[in-house]
XYZ file of C-alpha atoms in Angstrom:
545
model
C -3.033 5.038 40.257
C -5.622 3.803 38.312
C -5.856 1.246 36.280
C -6.327 3.951 32.699
C -3.871 6.440 34.499
C -1.426 4.257 34.988
C 1.967 4.827 32.879
C 2.456 1.794 30.745
C 5.055 3.079 28.485
C 7.476 6.303 29.458
C 9.990 7.692 27.175
C 12.357 10.744 27.702
C 14.897 12.430 25.007
C 14.619 9.228 22.984
C 17.833 9.965 20.282
C 18.183 7.123 17.988
C 21.646 7.788 15.422
C 22.679 5.050 12.791
C 26.470 5.200 11.985
C 27.482 3.624 8.077
C 30.805 4.039 6.554
C 31.735 6.750 9.098
C 28.748 8.999 8.651
C 26.202 9.366 11.509
C 22.567 9.871 10.654
C 20.384 11.412 13.935
C 16.778 9.791 12.943
C 15.318 10.670 16.271
C 16.091 13.606 18.450
C 15.174 14.127 21.890
C 11.273 12.797 21.824
C 9.520 11.558 24.808
C 5.711 10.495 24.956
C 3.815 8.199 28.019
C 1.336 5.634 26.731
C -1.191 4.426 29.642
C -2.780 0.922 30.198
C -5.783 0.315 27.772
C -4.898 3.194 26.074
C -4.104 4.072 21.744
C -2.230 6.004 21.269
C -1.170 6.812 16.978
C 2.711 8.325 15.943
C 1.993 10.068 12.483
C 4.156 11.374 10.008
C 6.083 9.908 6.081
C 8.394 7.975 5.567
C 11.513 8.717 7.754
C 9.732 10.585 10.049
C 11.578 8.188 13.148
C 8.221 6.515 14.000
C 8.953 2.632 12.782
C 12.097 3.772 14.370
C 11.014 4.736 17.750
C 8.546 1.965 18.345
C 11.825 -0.962 17.974
C 13.525 1.377 20.301
C 10.254 0.124 22.562
C 11.711 -3.799 22.088
C 15.246 -2.859 21.280
C 14.930 -4.726 18.447
C 17.354 -2.156 16.616
C 20.436 -3.010 14.410
C 23.261 -3.020 16.885
C 26.297 -1.151 16.786
C 24.906 0.297 13.200
C 22.414 2.009 15.287
C 22.439 3.616 18.867
C 21.276 5.301 21.524
C 22.822 8.595 22.432
C 20.494 9.813 24.746
C 17.321 8.280 26.435
C 15.045 6.838 28.756
C 12.846 3.977 27.882
C 10.733 2.519 30.868
C 8.260 -0.543 30.438
C 6.664 -0.258 34.264
C 8.739 1.524 35.817
C 11.531 -0.741 34.599
C 14.636 0.700 32.686
C 14.551 -0.967 28.930
C 17.563 0.470 27.826
C 20.254 -1.240 28.231
C 18.420 -3.707 30.172
C 20.546 -7.293 30.106
C 18.663 -10.360 27.230
C 16.944 -12.144 29.492
C 15.086 -8.852 30.371
C 14.711 -8.128 26.892
C 13.326 -11.811 26.622
C 10.907 -11.275 29.391
C 9.021 -8.404 27.565
C 9.760 -9.170 23.883
C 6.196 -11.289 23.037
C 4.491 -11.962 26.588
C 4.723 -7.862 26.936
C 5.118 -6.290 24.024
C 4.159 -7.877 20.924
C 4.590 -5.944 16.974
C 2.482 -6.696 13.794
C 4.385 -5.307 11.166
C 4.010 -3.369 7.991
C 3.773 -6.279 5.638
C 2.978 -9.990 7.061
C 4.021 -11.871 3.633
C 7.996 -10.993 4.693
C 6.830 -11.182 8.160
C 5.785 -14.744 7.966
C 8.055 -17.474 7.217
C 7.377 -18.667 3.104
C 8.750 -22.083 4.445
C 6.131 -23.197 7.383
C 2.461 -23.875 7.869
C 0.396 -21.214 10.316
C 0.216 -23.454 12.897
C 4.275 -24.104 12.862
C 3.765 -20.080 13.014
C 1.695 -19.750 15.601
C 2.676 -21.886 17.307
C 6.367 -21.264 17.484
C 5.512 -18.424 19.606
C 3.514 -20.659 22.696
C 6.063 -23.127 22.584
C 9.322 -20.306 22.407
C 6.830 -18.491 25.599
C 4.654 -20.520 27.799
C 5.967 -24.405 26.575
C 3.269 -25.830 24.883
C 3.462 -27.951 21.766
C 1.859 -31.263 20.331
C -2.230 -30.924 21.032
C -2.337 -27.898 23.234
C -0.833 -26.249 20.696
C -2.691 -26.931 18.081
C -6.000 -26.060 20.106
C -4.259 -22.637 21.303
C -3.802 -22.003 17.525
C -7.433 -23.091 16.655
C -8.475 -20.621 19.517
C -6.916 -17.702 18.562
C -7.248 -17.475 14.417
C -10.887 -18.108 14.945
C -10.747 -15.200 18.158
C -8.975 -13.071 15.031
C -11.633 -13.739 12.487
C -9.953 -16.067 10.325
C -12.746 -18.268 8.240
C -12.125 -21.930 8.075
C -9.512 -21.974 10.699
C -8.856 -25.591 10.825
C -8.805 -25.771 7.152
C -6.136 -23.632 7.440
C -4.010 -25.037 9.832
C -1.089 -26.388 7.072
C -2.027 -23.623 5.010
C 1.975 -21.661 3.665
C 1.468 -17.895 3.934
C 1.026 -17.871 -0.028
C -1.763 -19.220 0.240
C -3.692 -16.571 2.060
C -5.084 -13.568 1.379
C -3.420 -10.239 2.233
C -6.494 -9.887 4.820
C -5.815 -13.099 5.551
C -2.267 -13.422 6.316
C -2.720 -10.242 8.870
C -5.117 -12.161 10.683
C -2.469 -14.513 11.055
C 0.033 -11.914 12.555
C -2.379 -10.214 14.796
C -3.253 -14.162 16.219
C 0.844 -14.214 16.723
C 1.157 -11.287 18.461
C -1.913 -11.758 20.577
C -0.981 -15.608 21.289
C 1.242 -14.710 24.443
C -1.443 -11.650 25.987
C 0.474 -8.671 25.802
C -0.144 -5.765 27.709
C 1.013 -3.652 24.524
C 0.749 -4.179 21.187
C 2.666 -2.108 18.346
C 0.475 -2.289 15.239
C 3.430 -0.592 12.419
C 1.231 0.304 9.563
C -0.768 -2.702 9.369
C -2.751 -2.060 6.691
C -1.414 -0.052 4.268
C -1.397 -2.795 1.626
C -5.031 -3.830 2.401
C -8.047 -3.179 0.485
C -9.998 -0.251 1.868
C -12.673 -3.721 3.331
C -10.087 -5.986 4.408
C -8.759 -2.395 6.270
C -11.694 -1.579 7.927
C -12.451 -5.498 9.144
C -8.897 -5.000 10.667
C -8.906 -2.152 12.167
C -12.156 -2.873 13.836
C -10.512 -6.493 14.868
C -7.908 -4.988 16.505
C -9.992 -2.316 18.086
C -12.632 -4.924 19.709
C -9.518 -7.222 20.780
C -8.311 -3.885 22.696
C -11.241 -3.102 24.617
C -11.980 -6.750 24.925
C -8.133 -7.452 26.238
C -7.964 -4.537 28.074
C -4.421 -4.073 25.764
C -3.248 -0.596 25.105
C -2.107 0.057 21.388
C 0.589 2.099 19.977
C -0.173 2.415 16.063
C 2.605 3.911 14.393
C 0.879 5.044 10.468
C 0.685 8.086 8.127
C -3.377 7.747 7.320
C -4.874 10.141 9.570
C -8.612 8.498 8.435
C -7.187 5.691 10.852
C -5.975 7.783 13.806
C -9.252 9.916 14.144
C -11.164 6.246 14.151
C -8.443 4.887 16.472
C -6.478 6.864 18.849
C -6.984 8.129 21.585
C -3.987 10.750 21.660
C -2.025 10.959 18.484
C 1.664 12.267 18.451
C 2.977 13.474 15.011
C 6.432 13.213 13.791
C 8.832 15.290 11.213
C 12.643 14.800 11.269
C 12.879 12.937 14.173
C 10.389 14.733 16.561
C 7.535 15.187 18.204
C 6.021 18.004 16.565
C 2.620 17.982 18.738
C 0.869 16.078 20.232
C -2.751 15.747 21.906
C -6.243 14.024 22.277
C -7.424 13.170 19.042
C -10.593 15.299 18.771
C -8.848 18.148 19.898
C -5.863 17.922 17.607
C -7.777 17.223 14.572
C -9.894 20.154 15.424
C -7.753 22.653 16.006
C -4.012 22.300 14.683
C -1.410 23.843 16.235
C 1.597 23.011 14.358
C 2.315 23.790 10.435
C 3.253 20.340 9.720
C -0.012 18.799 11.827
C -1.849 20.871 8.961
C 0.073 20.640 6.058
C -0.924 16.735 6.884
C -4.478 17.424 7.482
C -4.930 19.340 3.989
C -2.801 16.860 2.076
C -5.600 14.032 1.434
C -5.903 13.412 -2.118
C -9.079 15.949 -3.254
C -10.036 18.028 -6.179
C -11.863 16.957 -9.463
C -11.360 15.078 -11.983
C -10.936 17.189 -15.343
C -13.598 18.115 -16.880
C -13.830 16.475 -20.261
C -15.482 16.615 -24.227
C -18.775 13.446 -23.932
C -17.858 13.499 -27.716
C -13.665 13.412 -28.011
C -12.457 10.593 -29.938
C -12.292 7.057 -28.617
C -8.999 6.130 -27.495
C -9.332 2.459 -26.369
C -12.382 0.584 -26.186
C -13.245 -3.251 -25.565
C -16.565 -5.386 -25.465
C -16.869 -8.379 -23.904
C -13.467 -9.218 -22.762
C -12.103 -11.914 -21.534
C -8.756 -12.932 -19.465
C -9.142 -16.890 -18.793
C -6.240 -18.957 -17.097
C -6.585 -22.876 -17.774
C -6.530 -24.729 -14.682
C -4.569 -27.777 -15.859
C -4.789 -31.360 -13.728
C -3.890 -34.966 -14.558
C -0.589 -36.733 -16.107
C -1.596 -35.461 -19.583
C -2.053 -31.877 -18.330
C -6.241 -31.350 -19.705
C -8.191 -28.529 -19.162
C -10.378 -28.947 -16.730
C -11.678 -25.605 -15.306
C -10.348 -21.709 -15.889
C -9.304 -18.722 -13.532
C -12.153 -16.422 -14.996
C -9.594 -13.193 -14.092
C -11.529 -10.743 -16.588
C -15.138 -12.351 -17.454
C -16.822 -9.427 -20.333
C -16.154 -6.751 -19.609
C -16.606 -3.760 -21.579
C -15.045 -0.035 -21.377
C -14.254 2.647 -23.597
C -11.557 5.459 -22.757
C -11.592 8.605 -24.547
C -9.028 11.185 -25.158
C -8.767 13.454 -21.915
C -10.749 11.210 -19.893
C -10.069 9.182 -16.823
C -11.867 5.705 -16.426
C -11.456 4.325 -12.780
C -11.177 0.552 -11.953
C -11.747 -0.434 -8.492
C -12.022 -3.086 -6.845
C -10.218 -5.590 -4.222
C -7.263 -7.688 -4.431
C -8.312 -10.312 -7.084
C -11.126 -8.853 -8.859
C -9.276 -8.335 -11.796
C -8.698 -5.191 -11.901
C -4.641 -5.316 -12.776
C -5.582 -8.621 -15.801
C -7.864 -5.722 -17.061
C -5.119 -3.573 -18.134
C -3.046 -6.222 -18.676
C -5.742 -7.508 -21.695
C -5.822 -3.780 -23.091
C -2.381 -3.066 -23.976
C -2.046 -6.734 -25.004
C 0.568 -7.661 -22.740
C -1.325 -11.155 -22.044
C -3.350 -12.905 -24.015
C -7.259 -11.727 -24.245
C -10.615 -12.713 -26.233
C -12.515 -10.148 -27.383
C -12.180 -7.047 -29.695
C -9.352 -4.409 -28.484
C -9.664 -0.892 -30.958
C -7.012 1.219 -30.073
C -7.239 4.126 -32.108
C -9.890 2.544 -34.345
C -8.123 0.116 -35.410
C -8.693 -3.351 -34.086
C -5.042 -4.936 -32.247
C -6.983 -8.113 -31.118
C -5.095 -10.145 -33.307
C -1.936 -8.293 -34.635
C 1.464 -10.083 -34.544
C 4.236 -9.160 -31.546
C 6.246 -7.427 -34.324
C 2.871 -5.238 -35.441
C 2.038 -4.089 -31.929
C 5.646 -3.145 -31.235
C 4.570 0.198 -33.122
C 2.387 1.194 -31.716
C 3.423 0.487 -27.553
C 5.088 3.682 -27.732
C 1.004 5.344 -28.047
C 0.432 2.826 -25.257
C 2.058 3.043 -22.118
C 1.963 1.578 -18.404
C 3.002 2.961 -14.583
C 3.496 0.368 -12.647
C 2.189 0.281 -8.468
C 5.894 -0.390 -7.046
C 8.384 1.387 -8.649
C 10.740 0.685 -6.766
C 10.898 -3.260 -8.351
C 9.787 -1.984 -11.926
C 12.635 0.005 -12.038
C 16.281 -1.437 -13.123
C 18.828 -0.996 -9.816
C 21.372 -0.921 -12.692
C 20.420 1.921 -14.739
C 20.732 5.181 -14.259
C 17.134 7.617 -14.673
C 19.045 9.001 -17.523
C 18.264 5.547 -19.569
C 15.571 4.281 -17.789
C 14.160 7.080 -19.065
C 15.677 7.020 -22.073
C 15.511 3.101 -23.365
C 12.028 3.786 -24.795
C 13.824 5.892 -27.315
C 15.907 3.678 -27.749
C 13.421 0.656 -28.460
C 10.973 2.481 -30.832
C 14.013 2.997 -32.439
C 13.098 6.910 -33.053
C 16.149 8.966 -35.212
C 17.061 11.159 -31.726
C 20.832 10.932 -31.333
C 22.242 10.848 -28.160
C 22.446 14.896 -27.098
C 18.766 14.899 -28.013
C 17.876 12.130 -26.410
C 19.496 13.802 -23.340
C 18.055 16.476 -24.134
C 14.328 15.002 -24.055
C 14.696 12.871 -20.817
C 15.213 16.346 -18.932
C 12.038 17.886 -20.960
C 10.584 14.986 -19.273
C 12.198 15.045 -15.890
C 11.438 19.097 -15.602
C 7.094 17.505 -16.505
C 7.578 15.193 -13.949
C 8.775 17.742 -11.063
C 12.463 16.345 -10.685
C 15.766 18.200 -11.879
C 17.258 17.346 -14.614
C 20.698 17.484 -12.747
C 19.834 14.279 -11.508
C 19.255 12.387 -14.317
C 22.428 10.236 -13.627
C 21.314 9.422 -9.953
C 19.936 5.361 -9.707
C 16.435 5.118 -8.506
C 18.178 3.647 -5.047
C 18.926 7.330 -4.340
C 15.790 8.948 -4.533
C 12.692 8.754 -2.065
C 9.105 6.799 -2.907
C 7.408 9.328 -4.850
C 10.857 11.090 -6.622
C 11.039 7.005 -7.834
C 7.411 7.271 -8.357
C 7.356 10.740 -10.598
C 10.862 8.746 -12.361
C 8.573 5.752 -13.718
C 5.555 8.589 -15.041
C 9.084 10.163 -16.774
C 9.506 7.123 -18.622
C 5.572 6.736 -19.798
C 5.063 10.692 -20.634
C 8.795 10.538 -22.549
C 7.285 8.301 -25.552
C 4.408 10.923 -25.546
C 1.748 8.414 -25.487
C -1.787 8.503 -26.163
C -3.300 5.812 -23.410
C -1.445 4.855 -20.335
C -3.052 2.511 -17.882
C -1.647 3.423 -14.177
C -1.662 0.165 -12.084
C -2.164 1.703 -8.476
C 0.339 4.138 -8.693
C -0.150 5.557 -5.284
C -0.726 3.136 -3.123
C 2.829 2.604 -1.258
C 3.313 6.551 -0.806
C 2.214 8.595 1.534
C -0.823 10.852 1.576
C 1.183 13.946 1.219
C 3.116 12.083 -1.381
C -0.599 10.604 -3.489
C -1.607 14.207 -3.454
C 1.465 15.458 -5.451
C 1.279 12.678 -7.684
C -2.355 13.341 -8.391
C -2.184 16.628 -8.939
C 0.570 15.765 -11.185
C -1.177 13.156 -13.186
C -4.003 15.910 -13.955
C -1.440 18.008 -14.904
C -0.277 16.133 -17.408
C -3.484 15.097 -19.288
C -4.404 18.446 -18.952
C -1.428 19.782 -20.780
C -1.345 16.075 -23.648
C -4.760 16.005 -23.478
C -4.492 12.130 -22.374
C -6.513 9.016 -21.536
C -6.169 6.741 -18.701
C -6.709 3.750 -17.019
C -6.459 4.080 -13.630
C -6.418 1.430 -11.047
C -6.846 1.291 -7.063
C -8.202 -0.049 -4.050
C -7.664 3.806 -3.128
C -10.446 4.830 -4.176
C -9.790 9.053 -2.757
C -7.623 8.744 -5.363
C -9.972 7.751 -7.535
C -12.339 10.130 -6.900
C -9.969 12.912 -7.578
C -9.124 11.370 -10.991
C -11.346 9.637 -12.607
C -14.593 10.855 -14.543
C -16.114 6.926 -15.223
C -15.731 4.173 -12.878
C -16.456 0.773 -12.975
C -16.777 -1.358 -10.213
C -15.222 -5.234 -10.397
C -15.657 -8.045 -8.243
C -14.002 -11.455 -9.325
C -13.617 -10.454 -12.863
C -16.906 -8.775 -13.740
C -18.667 -5.371 -13.460
C -20.379 -4.830 -10.580
C -21.493 -1.172 -11.123
C -20.136 0.803 -13.803
C -21.213 4.647 -14.546
C -20.529 8.286 -13.935
C -17.943 8.969 -11.075
C -20.845 11.176 -9.567
C -23.281 7.910 -9.567
C -21.481 5.847 -8.194
C -19.800 8.009 -5.002
C -23.042 9.442 -4.717
C -24.904 6.948 -5.393
C -24.109 3.479 -5.418
C -26.681 1.297 -6.197
C -25.405 -2.859 -5.262
C -24.501 -3.652 -1.995
C -20.799 -4.591 -2.577
C -20.281 -1.150 -4.347
C -21.443 0.499 -1.148
C -19.132 -1.314 1.244
C -16.571 0.164 -0.624
C -17.725 3.882 -0.139
C -18.243 2.813 3.303
C -15.183 1.862 4.221
C -13.471 4.611 2.480
C -15.307 6.801 3.565
C -16.404 5.461 6.912
C -15.090 2.851 8.755
C -17.349 2.694 10.950
C -20.715 2.020 8.979
C -18.465 -0.756 6.650
C -21.298 -3.351 5.846
C -20.678 -6.410 7.673
C -20.913 -9.752 5.857
C -20.735 -8.233 2.095
C -16.697 -8.834 1.634
C -15.011 -11.992 2.038
C -12.030 -12.162 5.356
């Protein structure tokens, strides 16, 4: 066999069963695929389809005995991995096959420096220590494009940005020059520009090292740019397999067509230009003091929001875009008076910047927020009914128990959930359903203004599309004003009629959605657009890594 055609991995009839409290769940059902030397294969599907479970099976990393393989064979370079002894597996893991996990912040040890964590891989597999290890660590960090690598050796994960942490994870995975790299949703939590950089890096490293890659993702845009072949997974089955170009051009399976058609799309609602102003500010600032010395004197400020002006009208959506740390969320919290700010804030015609907390409380029902992570923002100890009715109790509505239950049921129906589920708890729902619960909690109070803080970033693309449609329907029904915060420009384009581009606390560009998306004026906005809509042409050097 030639190198390009030689089978590196052969998986046949692989099944995975999870057992808990005597109940068995079939997560993967007799799937088969192979991967050649130097090839990139994408496993594509929504959450729960079995992608990550299948990938972990290759390295035999599933938690036994909770997970078992009732059937299947996994061969790596012709050698059976299934049921192999620990010594054989240790020789494969890290040396021959490496893995980049989805969330670098939880995958990296918060108590160890970057040098120690990358060096540990070299010590375990190659016996490198001290100066030899440091030299190789620096070489790896430079190879993955980590800026000022020597200065980062003593840094801890929390001191790095998301993109920098992901580069460290890639350096660890490449430390032993593996033949196969498994990349499990390597860019899900990253900004579009950083995502473009990481994908370009992975592609170039794969080509440079002749390394095969198994790419696990739900983002079809990434697959189109990165993969040679695609396996589409749904409910534990591979429903379609083929060359990337052919599969995208002529999908055969209904589920594949569903995935390809599920990207958030459509245009924002047409809103009246003379609609009433709901929320406005002029030259708003949110500065956080930097204090040093024994007396903790203020020596400088972190200018998280530095002179932002905007107006949100009834029925309109203002989208706020930018990378992590640009000040988007801080702007939303400042407008809601959830953090201290400087500058006028006018809500429903009334200045609220100097209102006391008790004065603000009477307005809180009219201004609501939906957070990024629904699982983190919903109390695990409260039922859905208790979560949604909490605002009704806090704001002293004159509703008795039965009336509150009725309002909760109405709110759940409005967001597309079965009211019969109101006595269940958040962990019993999917990510998309939990986000609907969070939206129902906000809508139960019938607000006029809603801040939506990255409400779709943690969701599968098809679920994102559903949430976008839901938000659009609710806006039309109740004539709501939205401040929509996101780094996902495709979602913003589908919802916002005005866009503010932020960087380092300042406005880089501001205007109508059509103007920002179709004719961006600044290099930074052009970089964002290129990274979001055409990964190949993202400008270099505009966004720091």
